[in-house]
XYZ file of C-alpha atoms in Angstrom:
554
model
C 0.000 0.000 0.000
C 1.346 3.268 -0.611
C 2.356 5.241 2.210
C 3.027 9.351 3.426
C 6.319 9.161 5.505
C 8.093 11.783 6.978
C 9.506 12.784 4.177
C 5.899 14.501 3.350
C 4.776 16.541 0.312
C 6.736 19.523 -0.820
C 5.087 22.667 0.884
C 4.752 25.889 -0.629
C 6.382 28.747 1.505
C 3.158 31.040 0.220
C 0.266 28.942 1.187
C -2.059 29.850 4.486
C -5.241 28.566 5.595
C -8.296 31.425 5.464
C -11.634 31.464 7.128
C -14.654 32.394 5.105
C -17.607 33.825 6.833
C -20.723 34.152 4.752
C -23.564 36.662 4.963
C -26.150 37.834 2.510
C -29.372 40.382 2.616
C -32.891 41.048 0.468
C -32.954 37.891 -0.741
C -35.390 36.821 -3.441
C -38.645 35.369 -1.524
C -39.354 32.409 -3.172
C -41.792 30.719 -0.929
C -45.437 31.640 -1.373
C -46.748 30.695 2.550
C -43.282 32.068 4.467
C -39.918 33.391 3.189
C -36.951 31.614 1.687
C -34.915 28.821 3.456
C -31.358 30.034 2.377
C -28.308 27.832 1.755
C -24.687 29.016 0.557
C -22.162 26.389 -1.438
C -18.902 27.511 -2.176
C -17.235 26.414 -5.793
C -13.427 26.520 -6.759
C -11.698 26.508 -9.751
C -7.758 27.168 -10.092
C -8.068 27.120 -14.161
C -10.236 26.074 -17.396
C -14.342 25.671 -16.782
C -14.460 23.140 -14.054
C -15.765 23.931 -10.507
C -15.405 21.427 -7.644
C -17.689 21.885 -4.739
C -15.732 23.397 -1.250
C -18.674 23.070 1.427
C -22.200 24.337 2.154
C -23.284 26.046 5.040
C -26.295 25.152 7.121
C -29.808 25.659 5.714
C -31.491 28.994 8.012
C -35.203 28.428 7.810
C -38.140 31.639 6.641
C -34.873 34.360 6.659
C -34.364 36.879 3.918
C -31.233 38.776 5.514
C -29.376 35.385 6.375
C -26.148 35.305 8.610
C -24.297 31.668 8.289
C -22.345 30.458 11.144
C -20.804 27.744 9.341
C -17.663 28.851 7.800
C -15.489 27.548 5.110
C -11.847 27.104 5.551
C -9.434 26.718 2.134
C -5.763 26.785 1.119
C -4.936 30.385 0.602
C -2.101 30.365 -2.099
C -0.714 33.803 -2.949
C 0.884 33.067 -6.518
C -1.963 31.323 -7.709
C -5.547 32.669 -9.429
C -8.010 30.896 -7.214
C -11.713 31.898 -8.255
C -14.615 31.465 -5.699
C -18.489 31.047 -6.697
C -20.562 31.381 -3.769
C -24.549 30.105 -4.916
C -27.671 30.567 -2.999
C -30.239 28.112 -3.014
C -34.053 28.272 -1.529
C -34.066 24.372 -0.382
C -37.564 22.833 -0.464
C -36.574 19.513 0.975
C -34.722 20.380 4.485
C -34.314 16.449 5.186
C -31.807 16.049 2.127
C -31.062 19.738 1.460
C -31.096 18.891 -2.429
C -30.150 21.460 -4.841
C -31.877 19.672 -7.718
C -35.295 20.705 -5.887
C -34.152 23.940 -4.676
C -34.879 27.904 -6.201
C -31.643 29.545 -6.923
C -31.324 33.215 -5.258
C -28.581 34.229 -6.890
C -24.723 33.978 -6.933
C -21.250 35.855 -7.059
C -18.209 35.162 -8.696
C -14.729 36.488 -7.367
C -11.328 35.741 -6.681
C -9.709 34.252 -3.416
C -7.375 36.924 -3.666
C -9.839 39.874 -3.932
C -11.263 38.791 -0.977
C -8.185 38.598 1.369
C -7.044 41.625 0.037
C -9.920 43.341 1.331
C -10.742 40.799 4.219
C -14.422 41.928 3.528
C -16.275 42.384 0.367
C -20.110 42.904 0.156
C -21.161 42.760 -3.667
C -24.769 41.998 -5.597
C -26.044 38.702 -6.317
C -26.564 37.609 -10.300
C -28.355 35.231 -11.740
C -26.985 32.759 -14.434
C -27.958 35.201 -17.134
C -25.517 37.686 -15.290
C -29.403 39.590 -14.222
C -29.932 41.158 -10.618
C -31.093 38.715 -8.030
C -33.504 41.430 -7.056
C -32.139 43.835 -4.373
C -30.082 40.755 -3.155
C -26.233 40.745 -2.057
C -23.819 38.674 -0.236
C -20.739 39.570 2.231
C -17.914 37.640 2.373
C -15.486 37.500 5.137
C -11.397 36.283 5.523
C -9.872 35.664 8.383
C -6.282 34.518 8.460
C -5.972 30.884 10.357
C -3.031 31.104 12.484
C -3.964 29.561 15.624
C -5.346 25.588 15.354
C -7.225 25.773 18.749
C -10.920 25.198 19.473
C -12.672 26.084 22.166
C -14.791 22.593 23.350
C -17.909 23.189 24.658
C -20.623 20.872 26.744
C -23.578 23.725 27.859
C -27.128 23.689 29.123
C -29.666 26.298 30.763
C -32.546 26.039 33.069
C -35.469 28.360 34.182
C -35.534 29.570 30.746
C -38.406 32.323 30.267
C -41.588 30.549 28.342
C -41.882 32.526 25.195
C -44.978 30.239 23.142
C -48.246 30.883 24.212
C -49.355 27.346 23.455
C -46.171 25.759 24.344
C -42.843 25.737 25.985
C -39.675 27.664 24.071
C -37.170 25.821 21.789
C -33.797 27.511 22.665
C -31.073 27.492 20.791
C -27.478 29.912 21.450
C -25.771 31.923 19.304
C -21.986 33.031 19.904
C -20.182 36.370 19.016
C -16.805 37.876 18.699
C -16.075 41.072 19.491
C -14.701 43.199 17.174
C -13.716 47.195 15.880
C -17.448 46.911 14.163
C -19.307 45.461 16.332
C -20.088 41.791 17.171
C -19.567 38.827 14.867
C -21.194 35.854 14.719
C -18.835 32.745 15.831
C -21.293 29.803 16.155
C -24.772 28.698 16.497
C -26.053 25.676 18.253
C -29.015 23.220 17.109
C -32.587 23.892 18.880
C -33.619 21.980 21.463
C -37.593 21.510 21.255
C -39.963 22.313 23.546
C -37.628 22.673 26.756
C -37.096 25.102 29.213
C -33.964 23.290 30.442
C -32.225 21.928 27.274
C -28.792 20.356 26.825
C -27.209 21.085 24.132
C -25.045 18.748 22.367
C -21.208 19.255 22.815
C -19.890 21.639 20.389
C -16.278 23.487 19.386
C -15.203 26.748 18.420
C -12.902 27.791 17.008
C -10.538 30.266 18.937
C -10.049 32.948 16.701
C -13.473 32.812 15.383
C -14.713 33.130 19.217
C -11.961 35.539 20.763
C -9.509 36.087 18.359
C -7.197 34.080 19.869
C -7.160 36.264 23.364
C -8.741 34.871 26.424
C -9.485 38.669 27.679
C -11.468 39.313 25.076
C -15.176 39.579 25.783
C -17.663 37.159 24.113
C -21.469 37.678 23.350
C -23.605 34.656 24.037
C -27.360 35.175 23.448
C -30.529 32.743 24.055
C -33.046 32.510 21.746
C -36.634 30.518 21.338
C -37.102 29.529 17.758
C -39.489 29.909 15.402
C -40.775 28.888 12.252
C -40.988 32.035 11.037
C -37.668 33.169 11.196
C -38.374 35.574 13.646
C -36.566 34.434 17.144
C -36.863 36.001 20.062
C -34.274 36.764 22.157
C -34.619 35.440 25.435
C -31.437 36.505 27.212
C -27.636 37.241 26.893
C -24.612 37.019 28.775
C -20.939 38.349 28.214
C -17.908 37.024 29.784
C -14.038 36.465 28.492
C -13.033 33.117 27.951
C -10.311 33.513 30.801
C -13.449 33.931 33.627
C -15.906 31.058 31.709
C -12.498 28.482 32.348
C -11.829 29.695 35.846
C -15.130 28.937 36.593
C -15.229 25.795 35.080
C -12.036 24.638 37.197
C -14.244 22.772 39.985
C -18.061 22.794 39.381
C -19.903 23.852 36.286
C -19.434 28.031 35.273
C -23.115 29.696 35.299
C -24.526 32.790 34.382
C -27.717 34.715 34.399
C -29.112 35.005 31.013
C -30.270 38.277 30.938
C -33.095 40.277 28.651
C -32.291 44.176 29.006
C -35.201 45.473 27.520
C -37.373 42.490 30.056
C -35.706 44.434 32.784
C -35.951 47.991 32.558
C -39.657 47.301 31.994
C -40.377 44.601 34.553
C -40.005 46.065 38.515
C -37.865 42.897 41.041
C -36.870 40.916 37.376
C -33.857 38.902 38.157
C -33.028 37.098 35.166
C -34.620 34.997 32.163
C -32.884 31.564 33.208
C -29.767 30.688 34.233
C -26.828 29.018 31.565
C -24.765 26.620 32.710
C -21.101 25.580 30.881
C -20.166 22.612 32.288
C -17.100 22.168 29.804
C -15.089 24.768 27.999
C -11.477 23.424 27.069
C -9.161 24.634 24.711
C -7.876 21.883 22.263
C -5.392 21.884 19.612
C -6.841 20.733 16.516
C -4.232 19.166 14.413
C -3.552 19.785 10.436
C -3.522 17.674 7.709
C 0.236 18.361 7.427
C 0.539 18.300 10.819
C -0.805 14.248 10.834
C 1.569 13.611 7.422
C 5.129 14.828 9.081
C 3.863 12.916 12.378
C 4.156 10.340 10.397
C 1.251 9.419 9.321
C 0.554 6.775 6.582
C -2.023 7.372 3.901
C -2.743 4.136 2.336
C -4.125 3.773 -1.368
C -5.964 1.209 -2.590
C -7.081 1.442 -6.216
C -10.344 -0.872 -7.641
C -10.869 -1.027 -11.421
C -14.397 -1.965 -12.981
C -14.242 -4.789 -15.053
C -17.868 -5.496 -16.048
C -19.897 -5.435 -19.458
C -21.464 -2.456 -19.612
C -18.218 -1.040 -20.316
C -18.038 -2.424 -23.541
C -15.759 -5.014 -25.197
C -12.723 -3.952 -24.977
C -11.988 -4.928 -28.925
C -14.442 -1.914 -29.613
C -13.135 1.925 -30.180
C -16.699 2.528 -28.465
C -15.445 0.599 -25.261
C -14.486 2.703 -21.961
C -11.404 -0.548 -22.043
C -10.667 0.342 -25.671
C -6.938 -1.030 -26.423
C -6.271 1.692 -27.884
C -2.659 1.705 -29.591
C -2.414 5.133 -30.161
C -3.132 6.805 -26.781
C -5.041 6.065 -23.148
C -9.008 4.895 -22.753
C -10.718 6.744 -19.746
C -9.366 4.390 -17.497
C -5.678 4.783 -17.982
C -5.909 8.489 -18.410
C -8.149 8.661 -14.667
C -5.359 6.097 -13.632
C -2.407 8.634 -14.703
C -3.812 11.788 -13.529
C -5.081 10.867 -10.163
C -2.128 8.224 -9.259
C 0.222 10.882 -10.178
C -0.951 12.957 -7.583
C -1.236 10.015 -4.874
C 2.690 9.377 -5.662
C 3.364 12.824 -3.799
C 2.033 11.140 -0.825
C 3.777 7.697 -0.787
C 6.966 6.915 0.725
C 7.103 2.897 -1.334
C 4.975 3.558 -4.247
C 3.670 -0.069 -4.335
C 0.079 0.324 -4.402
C -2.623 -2.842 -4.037
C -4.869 -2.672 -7.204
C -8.011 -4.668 -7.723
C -10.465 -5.382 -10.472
C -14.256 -6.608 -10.125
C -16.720 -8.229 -12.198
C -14.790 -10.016 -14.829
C -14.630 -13.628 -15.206
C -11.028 -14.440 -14.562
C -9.207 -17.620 -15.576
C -8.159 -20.297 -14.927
C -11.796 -21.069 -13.900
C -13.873 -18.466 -15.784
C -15.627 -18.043 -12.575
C -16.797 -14.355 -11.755
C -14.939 -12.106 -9.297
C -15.688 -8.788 -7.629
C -12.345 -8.715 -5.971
C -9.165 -10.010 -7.808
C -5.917 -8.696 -7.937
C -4.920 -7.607 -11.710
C -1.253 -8.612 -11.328
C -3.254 -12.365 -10.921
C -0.956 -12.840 -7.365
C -3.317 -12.959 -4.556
C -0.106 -12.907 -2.473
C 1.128 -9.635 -3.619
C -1.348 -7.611 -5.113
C 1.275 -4.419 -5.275
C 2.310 -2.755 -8.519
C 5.013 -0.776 -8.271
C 4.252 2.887 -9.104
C 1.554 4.027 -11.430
C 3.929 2.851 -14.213
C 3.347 -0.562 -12.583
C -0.625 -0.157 -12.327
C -0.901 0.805 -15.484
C 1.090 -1.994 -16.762
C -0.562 -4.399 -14.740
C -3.710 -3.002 -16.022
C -2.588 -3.035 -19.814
C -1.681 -7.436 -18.988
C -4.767 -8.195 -17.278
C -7.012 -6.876 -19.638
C -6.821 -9.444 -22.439
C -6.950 -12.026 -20.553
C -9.764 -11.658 -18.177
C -13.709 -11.782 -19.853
C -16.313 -8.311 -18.947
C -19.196 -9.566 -17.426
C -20.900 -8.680 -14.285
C -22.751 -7.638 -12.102
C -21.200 -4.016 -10.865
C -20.810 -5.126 -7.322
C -19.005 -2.313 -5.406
C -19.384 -3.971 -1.608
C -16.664 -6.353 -1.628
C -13.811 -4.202 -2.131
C -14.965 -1.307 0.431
C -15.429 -4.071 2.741
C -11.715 -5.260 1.945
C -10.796 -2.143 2.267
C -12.492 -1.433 5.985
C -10.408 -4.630 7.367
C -7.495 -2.894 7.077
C -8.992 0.509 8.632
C -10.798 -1.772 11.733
C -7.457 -2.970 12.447
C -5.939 0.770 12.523
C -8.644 2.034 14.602
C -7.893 -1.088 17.345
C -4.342 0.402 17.371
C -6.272 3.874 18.931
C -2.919 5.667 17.022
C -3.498 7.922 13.908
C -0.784 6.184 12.152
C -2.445 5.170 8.906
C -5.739 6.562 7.022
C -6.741 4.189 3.934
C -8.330 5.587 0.644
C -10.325 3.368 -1.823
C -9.798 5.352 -5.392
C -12.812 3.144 -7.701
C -12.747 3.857 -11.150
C -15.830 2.799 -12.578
C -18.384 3.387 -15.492
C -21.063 4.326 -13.302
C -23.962 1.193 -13.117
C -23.644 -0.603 -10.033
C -26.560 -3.558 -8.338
C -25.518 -3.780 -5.204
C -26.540 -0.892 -4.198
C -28.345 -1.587 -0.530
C -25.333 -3.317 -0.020
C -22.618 -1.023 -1.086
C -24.716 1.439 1.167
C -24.256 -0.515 4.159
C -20.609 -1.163 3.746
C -20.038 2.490 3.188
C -22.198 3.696 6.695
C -20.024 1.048 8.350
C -16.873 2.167 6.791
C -17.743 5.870 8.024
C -16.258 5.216 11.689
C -12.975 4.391 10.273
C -9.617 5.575 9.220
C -10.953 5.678 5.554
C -11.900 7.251 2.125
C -13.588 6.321 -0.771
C -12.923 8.210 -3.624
C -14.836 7.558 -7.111
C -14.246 8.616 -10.493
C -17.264 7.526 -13.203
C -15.918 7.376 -16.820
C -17.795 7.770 -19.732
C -21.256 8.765 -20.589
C -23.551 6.773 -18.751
C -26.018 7.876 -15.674
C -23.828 8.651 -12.513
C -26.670 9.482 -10.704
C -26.161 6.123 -7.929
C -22.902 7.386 -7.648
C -24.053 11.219 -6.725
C -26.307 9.451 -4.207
C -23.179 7.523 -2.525
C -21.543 11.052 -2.442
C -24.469 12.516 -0.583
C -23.507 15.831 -0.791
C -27.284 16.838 -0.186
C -27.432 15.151 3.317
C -25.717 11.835 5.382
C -25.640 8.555 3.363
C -28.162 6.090 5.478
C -27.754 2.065 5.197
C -30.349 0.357 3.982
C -32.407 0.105 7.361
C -32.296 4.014 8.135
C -28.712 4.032 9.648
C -26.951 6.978 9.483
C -23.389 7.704 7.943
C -20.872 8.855 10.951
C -19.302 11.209 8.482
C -19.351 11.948 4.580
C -16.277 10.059 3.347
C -17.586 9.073 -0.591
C -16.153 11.726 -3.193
C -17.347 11.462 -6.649
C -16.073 13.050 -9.753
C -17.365 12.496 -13.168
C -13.968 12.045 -15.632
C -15.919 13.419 -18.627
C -16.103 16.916 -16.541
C -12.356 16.968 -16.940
C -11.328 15.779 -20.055
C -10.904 18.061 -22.167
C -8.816 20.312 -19.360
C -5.066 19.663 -17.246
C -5.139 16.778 -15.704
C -3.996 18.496 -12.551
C -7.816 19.711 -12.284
C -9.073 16.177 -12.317
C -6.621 15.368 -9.492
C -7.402 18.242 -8.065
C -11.107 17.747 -7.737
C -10.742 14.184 -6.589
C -8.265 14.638 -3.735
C -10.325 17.656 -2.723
C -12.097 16.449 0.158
C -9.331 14.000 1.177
C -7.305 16.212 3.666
C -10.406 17.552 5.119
C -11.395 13.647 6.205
C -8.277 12.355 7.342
C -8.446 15.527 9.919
C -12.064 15.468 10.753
C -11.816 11.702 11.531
C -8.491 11.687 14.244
C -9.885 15.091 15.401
C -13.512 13.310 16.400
C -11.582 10.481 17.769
C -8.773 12.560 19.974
C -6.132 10.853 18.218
C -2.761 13.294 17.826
C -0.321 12.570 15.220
C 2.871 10.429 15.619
C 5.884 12.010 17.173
C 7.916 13.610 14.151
C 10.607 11.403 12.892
C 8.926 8.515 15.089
C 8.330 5.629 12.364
C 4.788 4.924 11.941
C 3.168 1.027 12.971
C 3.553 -1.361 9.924
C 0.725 -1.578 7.561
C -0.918 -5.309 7.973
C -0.188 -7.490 4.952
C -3.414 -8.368 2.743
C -5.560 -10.717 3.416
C -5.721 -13.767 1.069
C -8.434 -13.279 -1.649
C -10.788 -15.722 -3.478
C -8.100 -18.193 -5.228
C -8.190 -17.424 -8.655
């Protein structure tokens, strides 16, 4: 498997991390019964006309001048054109937050750099024929991330003031940062329903998003009671620095008096509108993605090739296999432009690559999991010289048949990352590239192998080639919500990543790379982060990867 040793990737002297806060105002009302339900999703594109997807905020229910607290954090590179499209969706469905069934408000095109050279811009909103959105616009935000700490929250409140008539209030908190204009918003918690004395679940911060980095700074934290009209009501506040909310924290839980000023210059004897209690507020270090590879840790690459029928014979120009003497098929060229990439990140460039659903001799019997070097004892190839070789043998000798059955390697695949996680070490992450032409029939299946596979050390990364309908494979990705298994189950985490090739064709191949291994980083951080896992001591070797399993003999 290939591995990231401590050697690392070559770092550019010019590259920070920036925060992007997101704000817009007058939004097109596109609801008939209640306002708009406004969403922001950031786009990127370094060069040529394709955009790969950054993040989305959260969805802010019946609001017209919307204020997200989710923020989006990106590689800030100074010699490099990096352009920005920030779209504004209406969603309809709030369970899946779709796009497909959502109004578009409007968007705004722009420049990384334009931004951080301003560190706020506030421009109008366009349509896709470059027309108004109305009287709509949208702020943008940069910070500069130069401090990795997060402030780790565990709250609750009681006694809080009963603001329904019919009902008790659903509170929710919102945090803000102090600053030369006024307060920012830092975070925002979920609502708890119907309770007067909610617990809220645990939550982090980060520091310079809450203080700035300085514990004497004064934070805002206000209470309010929901509603489905977008119009909350504030049901108290509190300030405090985060130096007095951890002294108070030391022994029992830190509480304060959540206080409505305009409820107590009217009401004579008021003492407070409920009391909120922090019974956790630690400052953390959250590590980097660079900060886990030159620890020492080992990202391991597996790569799965799709074998079956629908791809065409590979005798046929019209087949995705095509032998093609004069130049690559899809395959080999998504081969070559994403392994080229992976080989920044591998210390042994052997990599373990797999095909499924050929018939494979000597037996003719079908396989969804056989090694196309044909040595179930050592599936490496060495370097994507040796994949693509390996993958230029195999393919006249094994038969395309079927069915697309994507389970069997992910669940490979998770052995490996179920033994990791046993070692409770962030010493290796696995990633499961599948290059594939897009029908697949085990569908309920390959869902429940991927919710199971989203509490481990692993990726899965898929690339569809050709023409055909990808739209299974934008479902796996589940960009619009959590995967669930086939019985309702939840996904821990979004760890499926697909790109269409066909997007990308036609343009660098760095962009296709680029695209693929977006979300990567992001995951491998997110995961040892949830799991309080640091990195390896630099220059401390990391544990050995465990040899493959044997698979089906062939």
């Amino acid at each position: 498997m290939a591995a990231v040793g401590n050697t690392g990737p070559k770092v550019n002297d010019c590259v920070t991390k920036v925060s992007l806060s997101v704000s817009c105002e007058n939004l097109l009302d596109m609801d008939v019964f209640s306002k708009s339900d406004p969403l922001c999703v950031l786009y990127m594109n370094s060069s040529g006309s394709s955009w790969w997807e950054v993040g989305r905020t959260e969805v802010l229910q019946n609001c017209l001048n919307p204020k997200f607290s989710k923020t989006f954090i990106i590689d800030y590179y100074f010699e490099m054109v990096q352009k920005l499209r920030f779209e504004v969706y209406d969603i309809d469905d709030s369970v899946t937050c779709s796009l497909q069934s959502a109004d578009f408000l409007g968007e705004l095109e722009c420049t990384l750099g334009q931004i951080v050279s301003s560190q706020r811009i506030t421009k109008p909103l366009v349509m896709k024929d470059r027309r108004p959105a109305g009287r709509g616009t949208i702020t943008i935000s940069a910070e500069e991330q130069t401090d990795n700490r997060v402030v780790k929250f565990e709250m609750s409140a009681r006694k809080l003031d009963k603001k329904d008539f019919f009902g008790k209030s659903d509170p929710f908190l919102e945090f803000y940062k102090q600053t030369e204009s006024g307060w920012k918003l830092a975070h925002r918690t979920e609502v708890v329903k119907c309770n007067l004395n909610p617990v809220w679940k645990p939550f982090k911060i980060p520091i310079l998003a809450l203080c700035g980095g300085d514990v004497e700074k004064s934070i805002k934290v206000d209470c309010y009671d929901y509603n489905n009209s977008g119009s909350h009501e504030l049901i108290g506040s509190f300030q405090a620095t985060l130096c007095q909310i951890q002294q108070s924290c030391t022994t029992y839980a830190a509480e304060f008096e959540c206080i409505n000023s305009k409820k107590k210059q009217k009401k004579r004897g008021y003492k407070n509108s409920g009391v909120i209690s922090i019974k956790q507020c630690q400052i953390i270090k959250e590590y980097t993605f660079l900060d886990y590879i030159f620890g020492g840790c080992q990202i391991n690459f597996t790569i799965a090739i799709d074998f079956t029928g629908s791809n065409g014979h590979p005798s046929s120009p019209q087949s995705l296999h095509y032998i093609n003497p004069h130049g690559f098929n899809e395959y080999l060229s998504a081969i070559w432009a994403v392994g080229n990439v992976i080989q920044d990140y591998d210390s042994d460039k052997m990599f373990p690559v797999f095909g499924f659903g050929a018939q494979i001799p000597p037996t003719w019997q079908v396989s969804h999991e056989f090694p196309v070097n044909f040595n179930p004892a050592n599936p490496f190839c060495a370097g994507i010289e040796g994949v693509i070789q390996a993958y230029q043998q195999c393919l006249p000798q094994v038969k395309l048949y079927g069915p697309t059955n994507f389970s069997p390697i992910i669940n490979h695949v998770s052995h490996f990352g179920r033994q990791a996680l046993q070692q409770q070490t962030a010493s290796q992450y696995f990633v499961l590239l599948i290059i594939t032409d897009g029908v697949i029939t085990d569908m309920d299946q390959t869902r429940n192998a991927i919710v199971s596979a989203s509490n481990l050390p692993m990726s899965i990364i898929i690339v569809g080639v050709g023409g055909a309908d990808f739209s299974a494979m934008e479902f796996l990705d589940a960009d619009d919500g959590l995967l669930r298994s086939s019985t309702g189950v939840p996904a821990m985490r979004d760890i499926v990543q697909f790109v269409p090739f066909r997007q990308f064709q036609n343009g660098p191949q760095e962009l296709l790379a680029q695209s693929v291994l977006a979300e990567v980083p992001g995951q491998v951080v997110s995961f040892f982060n949830s799991k309080g896992l640091k990195p390896p001591k630099a220059g401390a070797p990391a544990a050995d990867v465990p040899p493959q399993p044997p698979v089906a003999p062939l």
